PDB file of C-alpha atoms in Angstrom:
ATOM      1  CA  UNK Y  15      43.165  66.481  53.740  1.00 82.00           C
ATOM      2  CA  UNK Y  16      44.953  67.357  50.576  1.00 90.00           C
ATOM      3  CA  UNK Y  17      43.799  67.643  47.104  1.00 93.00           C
ATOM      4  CA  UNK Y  18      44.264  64.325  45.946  1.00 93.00           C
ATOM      5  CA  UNK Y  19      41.708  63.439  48.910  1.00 93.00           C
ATOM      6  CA  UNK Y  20      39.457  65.965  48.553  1.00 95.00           C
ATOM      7  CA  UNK Y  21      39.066  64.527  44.749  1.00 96.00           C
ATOM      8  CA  UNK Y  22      38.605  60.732  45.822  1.00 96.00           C
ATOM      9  CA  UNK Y  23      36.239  61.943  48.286  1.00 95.00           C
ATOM     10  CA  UNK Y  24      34.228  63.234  45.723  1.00 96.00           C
ATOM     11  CA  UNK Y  25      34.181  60.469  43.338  1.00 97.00           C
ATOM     12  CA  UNK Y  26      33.269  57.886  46.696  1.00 97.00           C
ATOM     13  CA  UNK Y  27      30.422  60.626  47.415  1.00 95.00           C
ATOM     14  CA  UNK Y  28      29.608  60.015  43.755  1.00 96.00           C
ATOM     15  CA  UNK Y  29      29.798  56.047  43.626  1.00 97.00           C
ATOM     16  CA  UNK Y  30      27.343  56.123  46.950  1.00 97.00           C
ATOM     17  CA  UNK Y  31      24.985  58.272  45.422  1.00 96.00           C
ATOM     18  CA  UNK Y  32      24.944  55.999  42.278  1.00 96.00           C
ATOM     19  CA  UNK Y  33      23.682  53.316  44.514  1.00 95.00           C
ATOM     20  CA  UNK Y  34      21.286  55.460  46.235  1.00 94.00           C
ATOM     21  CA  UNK Y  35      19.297  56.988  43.865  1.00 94.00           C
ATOM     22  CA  UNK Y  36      17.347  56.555  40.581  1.00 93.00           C
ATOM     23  CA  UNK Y  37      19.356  56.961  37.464  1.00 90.00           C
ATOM     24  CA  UNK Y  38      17.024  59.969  36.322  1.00 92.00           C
ATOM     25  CA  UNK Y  39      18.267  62.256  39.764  1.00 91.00           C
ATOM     26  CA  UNK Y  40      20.875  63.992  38.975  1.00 91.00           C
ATOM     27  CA  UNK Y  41      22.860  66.589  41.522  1.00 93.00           C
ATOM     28  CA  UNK Y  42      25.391  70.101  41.543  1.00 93.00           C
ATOM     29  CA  UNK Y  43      27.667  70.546  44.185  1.00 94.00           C
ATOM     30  CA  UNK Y  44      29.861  73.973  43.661  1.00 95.00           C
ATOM     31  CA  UNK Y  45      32.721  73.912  45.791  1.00 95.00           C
ATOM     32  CA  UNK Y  46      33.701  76.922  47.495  1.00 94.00           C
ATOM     33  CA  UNK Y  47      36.456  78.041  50.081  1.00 90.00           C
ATOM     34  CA  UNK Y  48      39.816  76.778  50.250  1.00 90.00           C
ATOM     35  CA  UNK Y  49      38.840  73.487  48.802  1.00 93.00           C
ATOM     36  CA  UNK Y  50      38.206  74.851  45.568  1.00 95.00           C
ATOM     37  CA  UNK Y  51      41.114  77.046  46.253  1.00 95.00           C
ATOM     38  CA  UNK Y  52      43.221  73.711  46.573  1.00 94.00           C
ATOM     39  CA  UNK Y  53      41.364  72.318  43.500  1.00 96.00           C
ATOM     40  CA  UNK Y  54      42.262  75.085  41.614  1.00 96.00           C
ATOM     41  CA  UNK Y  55      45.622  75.056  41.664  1.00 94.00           C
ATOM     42  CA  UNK Y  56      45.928  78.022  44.257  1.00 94.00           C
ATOM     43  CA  UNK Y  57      46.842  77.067  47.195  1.00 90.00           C
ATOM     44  CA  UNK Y  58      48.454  74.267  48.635  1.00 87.00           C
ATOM     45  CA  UNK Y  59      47.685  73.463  52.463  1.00 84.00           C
ATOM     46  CA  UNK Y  60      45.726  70.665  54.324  1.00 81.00           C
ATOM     47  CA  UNK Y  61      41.810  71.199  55.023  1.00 82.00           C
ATOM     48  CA  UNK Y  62      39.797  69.766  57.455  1.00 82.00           C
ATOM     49  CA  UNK Y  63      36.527  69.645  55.479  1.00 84.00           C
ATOM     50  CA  UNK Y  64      35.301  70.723  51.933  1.00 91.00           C
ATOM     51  CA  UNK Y  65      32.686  73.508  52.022  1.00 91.00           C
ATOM     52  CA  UNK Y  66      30.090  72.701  49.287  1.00 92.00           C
ATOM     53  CA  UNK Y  67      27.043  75.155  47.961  1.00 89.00           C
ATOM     54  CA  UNK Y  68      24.319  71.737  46.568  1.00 80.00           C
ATOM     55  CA  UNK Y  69      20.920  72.277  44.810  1.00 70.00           C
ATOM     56  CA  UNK Y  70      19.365  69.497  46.673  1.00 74.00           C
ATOM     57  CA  UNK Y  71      20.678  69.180  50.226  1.00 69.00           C
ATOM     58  CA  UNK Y  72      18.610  67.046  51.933  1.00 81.00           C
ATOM     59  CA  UNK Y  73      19.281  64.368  49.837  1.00 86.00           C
ATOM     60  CA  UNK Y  74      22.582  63.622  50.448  1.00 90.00           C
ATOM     61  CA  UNK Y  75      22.704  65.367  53.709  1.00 89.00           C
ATOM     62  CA  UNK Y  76      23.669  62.215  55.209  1.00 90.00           C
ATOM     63  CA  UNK Y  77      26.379  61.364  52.328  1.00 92.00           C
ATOM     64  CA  UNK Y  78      27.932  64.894  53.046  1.00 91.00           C
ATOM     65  CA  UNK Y  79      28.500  63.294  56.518  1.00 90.00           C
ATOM     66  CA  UNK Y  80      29.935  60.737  55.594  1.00 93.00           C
ATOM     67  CA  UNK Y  81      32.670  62.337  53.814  1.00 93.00           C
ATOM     68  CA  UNK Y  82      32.839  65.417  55.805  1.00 90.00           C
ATOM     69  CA  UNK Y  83      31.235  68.106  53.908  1.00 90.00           C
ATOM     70  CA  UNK Y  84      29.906  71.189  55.043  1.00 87.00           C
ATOM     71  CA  UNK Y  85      27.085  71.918  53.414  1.00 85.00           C
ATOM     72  CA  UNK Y  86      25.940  74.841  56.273  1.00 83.00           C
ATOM     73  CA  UNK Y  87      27.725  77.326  54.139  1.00 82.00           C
ATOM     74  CA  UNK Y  88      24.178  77.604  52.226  1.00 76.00           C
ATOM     75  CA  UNK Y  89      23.309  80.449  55.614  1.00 73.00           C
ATOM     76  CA  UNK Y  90      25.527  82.022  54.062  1.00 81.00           C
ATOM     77  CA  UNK Y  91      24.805  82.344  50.092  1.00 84.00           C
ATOM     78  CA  UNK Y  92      24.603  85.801  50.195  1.00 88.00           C
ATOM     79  CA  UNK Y  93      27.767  86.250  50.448  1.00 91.00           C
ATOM     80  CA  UNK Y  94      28.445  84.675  47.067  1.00 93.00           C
ATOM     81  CA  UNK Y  95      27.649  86.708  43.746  1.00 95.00           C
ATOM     82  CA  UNK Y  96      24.996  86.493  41.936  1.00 93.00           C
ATOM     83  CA  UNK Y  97      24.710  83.924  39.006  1.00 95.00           C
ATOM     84  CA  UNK Y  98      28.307  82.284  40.242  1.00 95.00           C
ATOM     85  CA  UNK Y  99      26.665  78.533  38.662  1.00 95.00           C
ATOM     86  CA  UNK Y 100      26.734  80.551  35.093  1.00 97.00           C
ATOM     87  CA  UNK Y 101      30.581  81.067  36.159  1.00 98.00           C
ATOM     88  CA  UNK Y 102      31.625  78.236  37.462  1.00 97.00           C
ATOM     89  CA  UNK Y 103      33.872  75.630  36.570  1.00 97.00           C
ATOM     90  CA  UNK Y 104      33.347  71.722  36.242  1.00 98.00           C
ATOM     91  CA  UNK Y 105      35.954  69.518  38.086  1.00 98.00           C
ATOM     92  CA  UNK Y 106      37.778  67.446  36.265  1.00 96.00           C
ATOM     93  CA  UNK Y 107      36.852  63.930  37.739  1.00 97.00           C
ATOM     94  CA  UNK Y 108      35.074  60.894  36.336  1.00 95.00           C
ATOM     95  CA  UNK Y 109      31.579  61.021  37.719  1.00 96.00           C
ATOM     96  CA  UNK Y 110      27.799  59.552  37.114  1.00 95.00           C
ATOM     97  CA  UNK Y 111      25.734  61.044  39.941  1.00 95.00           C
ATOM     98  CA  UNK Y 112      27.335  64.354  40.884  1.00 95.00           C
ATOM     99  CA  UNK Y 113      28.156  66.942  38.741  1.00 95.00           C
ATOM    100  CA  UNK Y 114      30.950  68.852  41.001  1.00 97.00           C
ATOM    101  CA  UNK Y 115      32.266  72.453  40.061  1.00 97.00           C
ATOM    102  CA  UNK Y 116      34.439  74.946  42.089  1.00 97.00           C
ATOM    103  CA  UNK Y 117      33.550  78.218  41.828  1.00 97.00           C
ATOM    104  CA  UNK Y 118      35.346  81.263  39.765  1.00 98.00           C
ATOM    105  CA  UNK Y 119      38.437  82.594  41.309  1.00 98.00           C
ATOM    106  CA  UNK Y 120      36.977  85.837  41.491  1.00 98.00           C
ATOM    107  CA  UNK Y 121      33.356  84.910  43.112  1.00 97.00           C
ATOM    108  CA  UNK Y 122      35.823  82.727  45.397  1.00 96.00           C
ATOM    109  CA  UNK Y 123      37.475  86.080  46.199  1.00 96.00           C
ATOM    110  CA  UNK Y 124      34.308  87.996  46.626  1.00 96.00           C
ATOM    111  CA  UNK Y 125      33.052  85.246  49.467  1.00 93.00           C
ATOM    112  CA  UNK Y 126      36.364  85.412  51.340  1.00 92.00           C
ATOM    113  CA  UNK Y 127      35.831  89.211  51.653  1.00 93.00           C
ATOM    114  CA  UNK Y 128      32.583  88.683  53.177  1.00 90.00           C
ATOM    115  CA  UNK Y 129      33.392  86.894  55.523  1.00 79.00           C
ATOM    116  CA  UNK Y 130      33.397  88.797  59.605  1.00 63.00           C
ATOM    117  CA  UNK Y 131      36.579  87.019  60.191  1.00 62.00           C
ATOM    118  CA  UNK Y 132      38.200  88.793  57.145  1.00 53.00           C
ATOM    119  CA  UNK Y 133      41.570  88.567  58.993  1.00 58.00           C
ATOM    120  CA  UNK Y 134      41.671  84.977  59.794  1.00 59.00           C
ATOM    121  CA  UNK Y 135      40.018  83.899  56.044  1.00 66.00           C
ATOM    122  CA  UNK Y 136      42.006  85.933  53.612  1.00 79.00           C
ATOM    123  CA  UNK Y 137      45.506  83.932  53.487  1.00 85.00           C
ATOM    124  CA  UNK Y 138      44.157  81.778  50.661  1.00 88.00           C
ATOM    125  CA  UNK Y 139      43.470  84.921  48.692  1.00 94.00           C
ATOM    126  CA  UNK Y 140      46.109  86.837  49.343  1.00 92.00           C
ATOM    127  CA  UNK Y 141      49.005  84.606  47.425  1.00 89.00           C
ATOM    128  CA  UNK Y 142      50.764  85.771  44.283  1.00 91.00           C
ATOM    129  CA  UNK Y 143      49.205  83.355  42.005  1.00 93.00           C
ATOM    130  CA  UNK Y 144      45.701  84.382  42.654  1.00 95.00           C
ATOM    131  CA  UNK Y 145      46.648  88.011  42.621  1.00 95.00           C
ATOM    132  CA  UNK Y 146      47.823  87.719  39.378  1.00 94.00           C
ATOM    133  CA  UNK Y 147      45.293  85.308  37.673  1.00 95.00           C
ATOM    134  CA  UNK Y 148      42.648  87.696  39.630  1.00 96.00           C
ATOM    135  CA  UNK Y 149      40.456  89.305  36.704  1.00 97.00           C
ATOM    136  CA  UNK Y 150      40.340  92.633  38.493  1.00 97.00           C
ATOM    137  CA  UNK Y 151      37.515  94.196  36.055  1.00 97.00           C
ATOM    138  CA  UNK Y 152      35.299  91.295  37.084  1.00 98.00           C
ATOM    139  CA  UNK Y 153      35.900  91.078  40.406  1.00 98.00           C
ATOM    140  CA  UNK Y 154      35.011  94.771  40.573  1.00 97.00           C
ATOM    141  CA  UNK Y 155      31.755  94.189  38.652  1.00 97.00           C
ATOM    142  CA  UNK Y 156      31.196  91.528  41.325  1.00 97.00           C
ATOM    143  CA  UNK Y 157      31.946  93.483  44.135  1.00 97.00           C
ATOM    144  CA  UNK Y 158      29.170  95.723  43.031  1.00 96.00           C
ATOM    145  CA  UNK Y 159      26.595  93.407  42.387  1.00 95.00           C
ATOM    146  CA  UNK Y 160      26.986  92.809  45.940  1.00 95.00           C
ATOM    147  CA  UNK Y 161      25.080  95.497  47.732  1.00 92.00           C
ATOM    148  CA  UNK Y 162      21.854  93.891  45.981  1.00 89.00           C
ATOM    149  CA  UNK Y 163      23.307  90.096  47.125  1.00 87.00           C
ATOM    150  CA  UNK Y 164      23.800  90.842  50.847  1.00 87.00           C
ATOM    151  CA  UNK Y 165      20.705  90.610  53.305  1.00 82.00           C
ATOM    152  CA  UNK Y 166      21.594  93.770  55.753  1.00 87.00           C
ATOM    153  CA  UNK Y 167      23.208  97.293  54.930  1.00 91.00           C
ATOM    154  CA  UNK Y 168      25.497  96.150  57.872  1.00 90.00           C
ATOM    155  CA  UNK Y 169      27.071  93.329  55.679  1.00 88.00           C
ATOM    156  CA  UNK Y 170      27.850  95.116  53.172  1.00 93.00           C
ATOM    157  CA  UNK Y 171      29.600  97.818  54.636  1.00 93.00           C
ATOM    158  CA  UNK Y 172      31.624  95.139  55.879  1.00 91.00           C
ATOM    159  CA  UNK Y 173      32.357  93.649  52.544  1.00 93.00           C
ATOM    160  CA  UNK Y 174      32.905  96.800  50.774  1.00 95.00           C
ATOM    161  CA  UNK Y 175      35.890  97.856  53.622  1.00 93.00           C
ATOM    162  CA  UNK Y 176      36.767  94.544  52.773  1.00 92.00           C
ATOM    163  CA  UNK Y 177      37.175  94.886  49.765  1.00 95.00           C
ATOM    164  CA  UNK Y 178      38.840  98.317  49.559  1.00 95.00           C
ATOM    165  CA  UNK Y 179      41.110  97.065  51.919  1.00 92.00           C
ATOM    166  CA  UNK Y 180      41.858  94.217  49.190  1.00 94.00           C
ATOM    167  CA  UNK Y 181      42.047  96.174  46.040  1.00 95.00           C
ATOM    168  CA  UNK Y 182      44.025  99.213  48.285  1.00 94.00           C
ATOM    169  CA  UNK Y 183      46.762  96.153  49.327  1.00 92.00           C
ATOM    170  CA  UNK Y 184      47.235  94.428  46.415  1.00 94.00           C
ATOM    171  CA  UNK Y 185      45.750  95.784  42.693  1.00 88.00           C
ATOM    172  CA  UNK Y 186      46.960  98.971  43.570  1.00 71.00           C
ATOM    173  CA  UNK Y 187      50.955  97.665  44.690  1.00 64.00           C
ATOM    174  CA  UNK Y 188      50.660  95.818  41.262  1.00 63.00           C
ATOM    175  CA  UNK Y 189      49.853  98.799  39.297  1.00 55.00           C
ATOM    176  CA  UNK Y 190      52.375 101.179  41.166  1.00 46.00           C
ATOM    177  CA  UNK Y 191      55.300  98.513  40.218  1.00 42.00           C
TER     178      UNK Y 191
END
């Protein structure tokens, strides 16, 4: 799926949930991985399903079905910064229903890191245009937040090698050029 799908899925997910539901419910879905990477402008690559973070997910569980969204990423919401909803950033689509946002490049940055297969998940961050656009200062403010985000000590010694690993490889070539 490419962007231009991802986007018409979420304005069908939108028109079905205008049938389903009363006009006074109203729902937040905050994209996040490389769906809201592709969104964004970022990257540019095919995706088999868009990873969503929803306030109310058992009421459209069987709409994200439908139009194969992952909603399990919720298991794993400590792995995204706190107060990312203040940060993120409405899609630009025509909707009634569903208010749809993709997350902050750098709290999109912060989740990749977290992630145990660091290796296989860090492509989409590791691209010139989000290196650049990256607000290092924030992302850094982020990255400490983190050890009072993430449920075991374990985690976030993961994260934080991470995410040395990150800054080591990339802030640091930028500032030695």
């Amino acid at each position: 799926m490419r962007v231009d799908d991802i986007l018409e899925r979420l304005i069908r997910l939108d028109e079905d949930a205008e049938l389903m539901f009363s006009p006074d419910i109203e729902f937040k879905c905050y994209i996040v991985g490389g769906g809201a990477l592709m969104i964004m402008g970022y990257i540019i690559r095919a995706t088999n399903d868009i990873d969503i973070l929803e306030t109310m997910p058992d009421l459209l569980q069987d709409l994200f079905k439908k139009y194969n969204m992952n909603n399990a990423v919720i298991s794993y919401a400590d792995n995204f910064p706190s107060g990312y909803e203040a940060r993120a950033k409405k899609v630009d689509i025509n909707t009634t229903k569903i208010e749809f946002y993709t997350l902050s490049l750098e709290d999109l940055v912060i989740s990749k890191l977290c992630t145990t297969r660091y290796m296989q998940d860090t492509s989409d961050i590791e691209s010139e245009k989000v290196i650049s656009e990256l607000n290092w200062i924030k992302l850094e403010e982020l990255a400490d937040g983190m050890k009072n985000t993430m449920i075991s000590k374990m985690n976030y010694e993961g994260f934080r090698y991470n995410y040395q690993n990150y800054v080591r490889r990339f802030r640091n070539a930028r500032i030695d050029n």
